[in-house]
Amino acid sequence: AYKEVLYHSFINNLPDNIITDVQFHHYNIDNFKTIITNSIGKYYKYVVMSFDNKEVISILENIPNDKLLLIDWNIHFNSSNNFVVQDFGKAFNQALIGAIDLFRKYNTIEFIYPDYTNHPLETLTYFKKFCKENQFPFKIITNPKEFKVEKNKAYISVSDRILGVFLEQCKEKNLEPGVDIGLLSYNDTPMKKFIYKGISVVSTDFKELGTKGAEFITKGEPMQYCVATNLILRESL
């Protein structure tokens, strides 16, 4: 859902005479290579959401720097690239610090990082750093089948699939989010302010990501920009 926000912001800030094709690599390097290879020379500009695979760099070298914009993940770019990205490390750590008093309501913090996710591992590094520096007991769960909500625990989730499981288990066990149990979700979506009594999130501004991407297309100027990551507190934490 958050990528839809990015996409519609991008499209809505482009003139009507610009035609945009959208193709999905699904984090699959073979798909990615095919898409890029087949598109060389067909487009005026290329906006690419990169991912963690060592072959990405060599594939992107086929696109001239002045025509390429890397978005979202600050990976596989150098000082000569154009990019509009978010910070999954230090900015995430600052967001956790902003919620430190709420985390102290709970006995431990568990980070749900399912093995199917493509979320940057950098976030886990800074999560562990935050917990150790502030003496929070913590655990990282990679197998979603092991996720069982328990009273007096706070959870951080990078997957909206887990959000549904969390709320379902809270209902079954009669646990009140924000009181008996806490949840901080990654990536805001239009619905998260309305789900339950509101889901607390750490999120970049996906509308701004889209707007800056459109600016690269329309102005034709070099761009290197990091969109802020914010903590939005609601009732779930």
mmCIF file with all atom_site columns, N, CA and C in Angstrom, residues 121-152:
data_model
loop_
_atom_site.group_PDB
_atom_site.id
_atom_site.type_symbol
_atom_site.label_atom_id
_atom_site.label_alt_id
_atom_site.label_comp_id
_atom_site.label_asym_id
_atom_site.label_entity_id
_atom_site.label_seq_id
_atom_site.pdbx_PDB_ins_code
_atom_site.Cartn_x
_atom_site.Cartn_y
_atom_site.Cartn_z
_atom_site.occupancy
_atom_site.B_iso_or_equiv
_atom_site.pdbx_formal_charge
_atom_site.auth_seq_id
_atom_site.auth_comp_id
_atom_site.auth_asym_id
_atom_site.auth_atom_id
_atom_site.pdbx_PDB_model_num
ATOM 1  N N  . LEU A 1 121 ? 18.486 -5.144  6.155  1.00 0.00 ? 121 LEU A N  1
ATOM 2  C CA . LEU A 1 121 ? 19.040 -5.672  7.403  1.00 0.00 ? 121 LEU A CA 1
ATOM 3  C C  . LEU A 1 121 ? 19.625 -4.572  8.286  1.00 0.00 ? 121 LEU A C  1
ATOM 4  N N  . GLU A 1 122 ? 19.941 -3.443  7.681  1.00 0.00 ? 122 GLU A N  1
ATOM 5  C CA . GLU A 1 122 ? 20.481 -2.308  8.430  1.00 0.00 ? 122 GLU A CA 1
ATOM 6  C C  . GLU A 1 122 ? 19.566 -1.932  9.599  1.00 0.00 ? 122 GLU A C  1
ATOM 7  N N  . THR A 1 123 ? 18.271 -2.080  9.407  1.00 0.00 ? 123 THR A N  1
ATOM 8  C CA . THR A 1 123 ? 17.315 -1.751  10.462 1.00 0.00 ? 123 THR A CA 1
ATOM 9  C C  . THR A 1 123 ? 17.510 -2.642  11.678 1.00 0.00 ? 123 THR A C  1
ATOM 10 N N  . LEU A 1 124 ? 17.786 -3.926  11.462 1.00 0.00 ? 124 LEU A N  1
ATOM 11 C CA . LEU A 1 124 ? 18.040 -4.830  12.582 1.00 0.00 ? 124 LEU A CA 1
ATOM 12 C C  . LEU A 1 124 ? 19.283 -4.420  13.357 1.00 0.00 ? 124 LEU A C  1
ATOM 13 N N  . THR A 1 125 ? 20.312 -4.000  12.634 1.00 0.00 ? 125 THR A N  1
ATOM 14 C CA . THR A 1 125 ? 21.560 -3.574  13.272 1.00 0.00 ? 125 THR A CA 1
ATOM 15 C C  . THR A 1 125 ? 21.301 -2.426  14.245 1.00 0.00 ? 125 THR A C  1
ATOM 16 N N  . TYR A 1 126 ? 20.509 -1.460  13.799 1.00 0.00 ? 126 TYR A N  1
ATOM 17 C CA . TYR A 1 126 ? 20.237 -0.297  14.655 1.00 0.00 ? 126 TYR A CA 1
ATOM 18 C C  . TYR A 1 126 ? 19.221 -0.613  15.744 1.00 0.00 ? 126 TYR A C  1
ATOM 19 N N  . PHE A 1 127 ? 18.368 -1.590  15.505 1.00 0.00 ? 127 PHE A N  1
ATOM 20 C CA . PHE A 1 127 ? 17.462 -2.043  16.571 1.00 0.00 ? 127 PHE A CA 1
ATOM 21 C C  . PHE A 1 127 ? 18.268 -2.638  17.723 1.00 0.00 ? 127 PHE A C  1
ATOM 22 N N  . LYS A 1 128 ? 19.211 -3.515  17.397 1.00 0.00 ? 128 LYS A N  1
ATOM 23 C CA . LYS A 1 128 ? 20.037 -4.135  18.437 1.00 0.00 ? 128 LYS A CA 1
ATOM 24 C C  . LYS A 1 128 ? 20.864 -3.074  19.168 1.00 0.00 ? 128 LYS A C  1
ATOM 25 N N  . LYS A 1 129 ? 21.364 -2.116  18.418 1.00 0.00 ? 129 LYS A N  1
ATOM 26 C CA . LYS A 1 129 ? 22.141 -1.024  19.014 1.00 0.00 ? 129 LYS A CA 1
ATOM 27 C C  . LYS A 1 129 ? 21.293 -0.245  20.016 1.00 0.00 ? 129 LYS A C  1
ATOM 28 N N  . PHE A 1 130 ? 20.070 0.078   19.619 1.00 0.00 ? 130 PHE A N  1
ATOM 29 C CA . PHE A 1 130 ? 19.159 0.821   20.496 1.00 0.00 ? 130 PHE A CA 1
ATOM 30 C C  . PHE A 1 130 ? 18.876 0.042   21.772 1.00 0.00 ? 130 PHE A C  1
ATOM 31 N N  . CYS A 1 131 ? 18.571 -1.232  21.645 1.00 0.00 ? 131 CYS A N  1
ATOM 32 C CA . CYS A 1 131 ? 18.229 -2.049  22.808 1.00 0.00 ? 131 CYS A CA 1
ATOM 33 C C  . CYS A 1 131 ? 19.404 -2.200  23.767 1.00 0.00 ? 131 CYS A C  1
ATOM 34 N N  . LYS A 1 132 ? 20.584 -2.420  23.227 1.00 0.00 ? 132 LYS A N  1
ATOM 35 C CA . LYS A 1 132 ? 21.764 -2.606  24.078 1.00 0.00 ? 132 LYS A CA 1
ATOM 36 C C  . LYS A 1 132 ? 22.136 -1.317  24.799 1.00 0.00 ? 132 LYS A C  1
ATOM 37 N N  . GLU A 1 133 ? 22.076 -0.200  24.082 1.00 0.00 ? 133 GLU A N  1
ATOM 38 C CA . GLU A 1 133 ? 22.450 1.080   24.688 1.00 0.00 ? 133 GLU A CA 1
ATOM 39 C C  . GLU A 1 133 ? 21.460 1.519   25.760 1.00 0.00 ? 133 GLU A C  1
ATOM 40 N N  . ASN A 1 134 ? 20.206 1.091   25.629 1.00 0.00 ? 134 ASN A N  1
ATOM 41 C CA . ASN A 1 134 ? 19.176 1.529   26.569 1.00 0.00 ? 134 ASN A CA 1
ATOM 42 C C  . ASN A 1 134 ? 18.695 0.395   27.479 1.00 0.00 ? 134 ASN A C  1
ATOM 43 N N  . GLN A 1 135 ? 19.429 -0.722  27.450 1.00 0.00 ? 135 GLN A N  1
ATOM 44 C CA . GLN A 1 135 ? 19.215 -1.849  28.352 1.00 0.00 ? 135 GLN A CA 1
ATOM 45 C C  . GLN A 1 135 ? 17.804 -2.436  28.265 1.00 0.00 ? 135 GLN A C  1
ATOM 46 N N  . PHE A 1 136 ? 17.347 -2.588  27.031 1.00 0.00 ? 136 PHE A N  1
ATOM 47 C CA . PHE A 1 136 ? 16.074 -3.264  26.792 1.00 0.00 ? 136 PHE A CA 1
ATOM 48 C C  . PHE A 1 136 ? 16.342 -4.736  26.452 1.00 0.00 ? 136 PHE A C  1
ATOM 49 N N  . PRO A 1 137 ? 15.721 -5.674  27.163 1.00 0.00 ? 137 PRO A N  1
ATOM 50 C CA . PRO A 1 137 ? 15.768 -7.063  26.701 1.00 0.00 ? 137 PRO A CA 1
ATOM 51 C C  . PRO A 1 137 ? 15.100 -7.138  25.326 1.00 0.00 ? 137 PRO A C  1
ATOM 52 N N  . PHE A 1 138 ? 15.681 -7.917  24.415 1.00 0.00 ? 138 PHE A N  1
ATOM 53 C CA . PHE A 1 138 ? 15.116 -7.949  23.063 1.00 0.00 ? 138 PHE A CA 1
ATOM 54 C C  . PHE A 1 138 ? 15.280 -9.322  22.430 1.00 0.00 ? 138 PHE A C  1
ATOM 55 N N  . LYS A 1 139 ? 14.515 -9.510  21.365 1.00 0.00 ? 139 LYS A N  1
ATOM 56 C CA . LYS A 1 139 ? 14.560 -10.756 20.608 1.00 0.00 ? 139 LYS A CA 1
ATOM 57 C C  . LYS A 1 139 ? 14.194 -10.450 19.160 1.00 0.00 ? 139 LYS A C  1
ATOM 58 N N  . ILE A 1 140 ? 14.802 -11.182 18.224 1.00 0.00 ? 140 ILE A N  1
ATOM 59 C CA . ILE A 1 140 ? 14.467 -11.050 16.810 1.00 0.00 ? 140 ILE A CA 1
ATOM 60 C C  . ILE A 1 140 ? 13.833 -12.362 16.346 1.00 0.00 ? 140 ILE A C  1
ATOM 61 N N  . ILE A 1 141 ? 12.643 -12.280 15.770 1.00 0.00 ? 141 ILE A N  1
ATOM 62 C CA . ILE A 1 141 ? 11.922 -13.463 15.304 1.00 0.00 ? 141 ILE A CA 1
ATOM 63 C C  . ILE A 1 141 ? 11.888 -13.452 13.779 1.00 0.00 ? 141 ILE A C  1
ATOM 64 N N  . THR A 1 142 ? 12.467 -14.467 13.158 1.00 0.00 ? 142 THR A N  1
ATOM 65 C CA . THR A 1 142 ? 12.492 -14.554 11.700 1.00 0.00 ? 142 THR A CA 1
ATOM 66 C C  . THR A 1 142 ? 11.473 -15.544 11.148 1.00 0.00 ? 142 THR A C  1
ATOM 67 N N  . ASN A 1 143 ? 11.034 -16.461 11.981 1.00 0.00 ? 143 ASN A N  1
ATOM 68 C CA . ASN A 1 143 ? 10.017 -17.428 11.575 1.00 0.00 ? 143 ASN A CA 1
ATOM 69 C C  . ASN A 1 143 ? 8.651  -16.924 12.033 1.00 0.00 ? 143 ASN A C  1
ATOM 70 N N  . PRO A 1 144 ? 7.800  -16.484 11.119 1.00 0.00 ? 144 PRO A N  1
ATOM 71 C CA . PRO A 1 144 ? 6.508  -15.916 11.526 1.00 0.00 ? 144 PRO A CA 1
ATOM 72 C C  . PRO A 1 144 ? 5.627  -16.893 12.290 1.00 0.00 ? 144 PRO A C  1
ATOM 73 N N  . LYS A 1 145 ? 5.856  -18.204 12.128 1.00 0.00 ? 145 LYS A N  1
ATOM 74 C CA . LYS A 1 145 ? 5.064  -19.194 12.853 1.00 0.00 ? 145 LYS A CA 1
ATOM 75 C C  . LYS A 1 145 ? 5.365  -19.164 14.350 1.00 0.00 ? 145 LYS A C  1
ATOM 76 N N  . GLU A 1 146 ? 6.526  -18.593 14.717 1.00 0.00 ? 146 GLU A N  1
ATOM 77 C CA . GLU A 1 146 ? 6.911  -18.507 16.121 1.00 0.00 ? 146 GLU A CA 1
ATOM 78 C C  . GLU A 1 146 ? 6.352  -17.268 16.808 1.00 0.00 ? 146 GLU A C  1
ATOM 79 N N  . PHE A 1 147 ? 5.674  -16.421 16.051 1.00 0.00 ? 147 PHE A N  1
ATOM 80 C CA . PHE A 1 147 ? 5.165  -15.168 16.604 1.00 0.00 ? 147 PHE A CA 1
ATOM 81 C C  . PHE A 1 147 ? 3.896  -15.430 17.416 1.00 0.00 ? 147 PHE A C  1
ATOM 82 N N  . LYS A 1 148 ? 4.015  -15.268 18.724 1.00 0.00 ? 148 LYS A N  1
ATOM 83 C CA . LYS A 1 148 ? 2.888  -15.404 19.635 1.00 0.00 ? 148 LYS A CA 1
ATOM 84 C C  . LYS A 1 148 ? 2.866  -14.187 20.561 1.00 0.00 ? 148 LYS A C  1
ATOM 85 N N  . VAL A 1 149 ? 1.784  -13.425 20.535 1.00 0.00 ? 149 VAL A N  1
ATOM 86 C CA . VAL A 1 149 ? 1.737  -12.223 21.363 1.00 0.00 ? 149 VAL A CA 1
ATOM 87 C C  . VAL A 1 149 ? 1.609  -12.607 22.831 1.00 0.00 ? 149 VAL A C  1
ATOM 88 N N  . GLU A 1 150 ? 2.284  -11.837 23.674 1.00 0.00 ? 150 GLU A N  1
ATOM 89 C CA . GLU A 1 150 ? 2.245  -12.056 25.111 1.00 0.00 ? 150 GLU A CA 1
ATOM 90 C C  . GLU A 1 150 ? 2.133  -10.721 25.820 1.00 0.00 ? 150 GLU A C  1
ATOM 91 N N  . LYS A 1 151 ? 1.454  -10.725 26.924 1.00 0.00 ? 151 LYS A N  1
ATOM 92 C CA . LYS A 1 151 ? 1.261  -9.512  27.714 1.00 0.00 ? 151 LYS A CA 1
ATOM 93 C C  . LYS A 1 151 ? 2.603  -8.944  28.165 1.00 0.00 ? 151 LYS A C  1
ATOM 94 N N  . ASN A 1 152 ? 2.665  -7.630  28.223 1.00 0.00 ? 152 ASN A N  1
ATOM 95 C CA . ASN A 1 152 ? 3.842  -6.883  28.684 1.00 0.00 ? 152 ASN A CA 1
ATOM 96 C C  . ASN A 1 152 ? 5.029  -6.946  27.723 1.00 0.00 ? 152 ASN A C  1
#
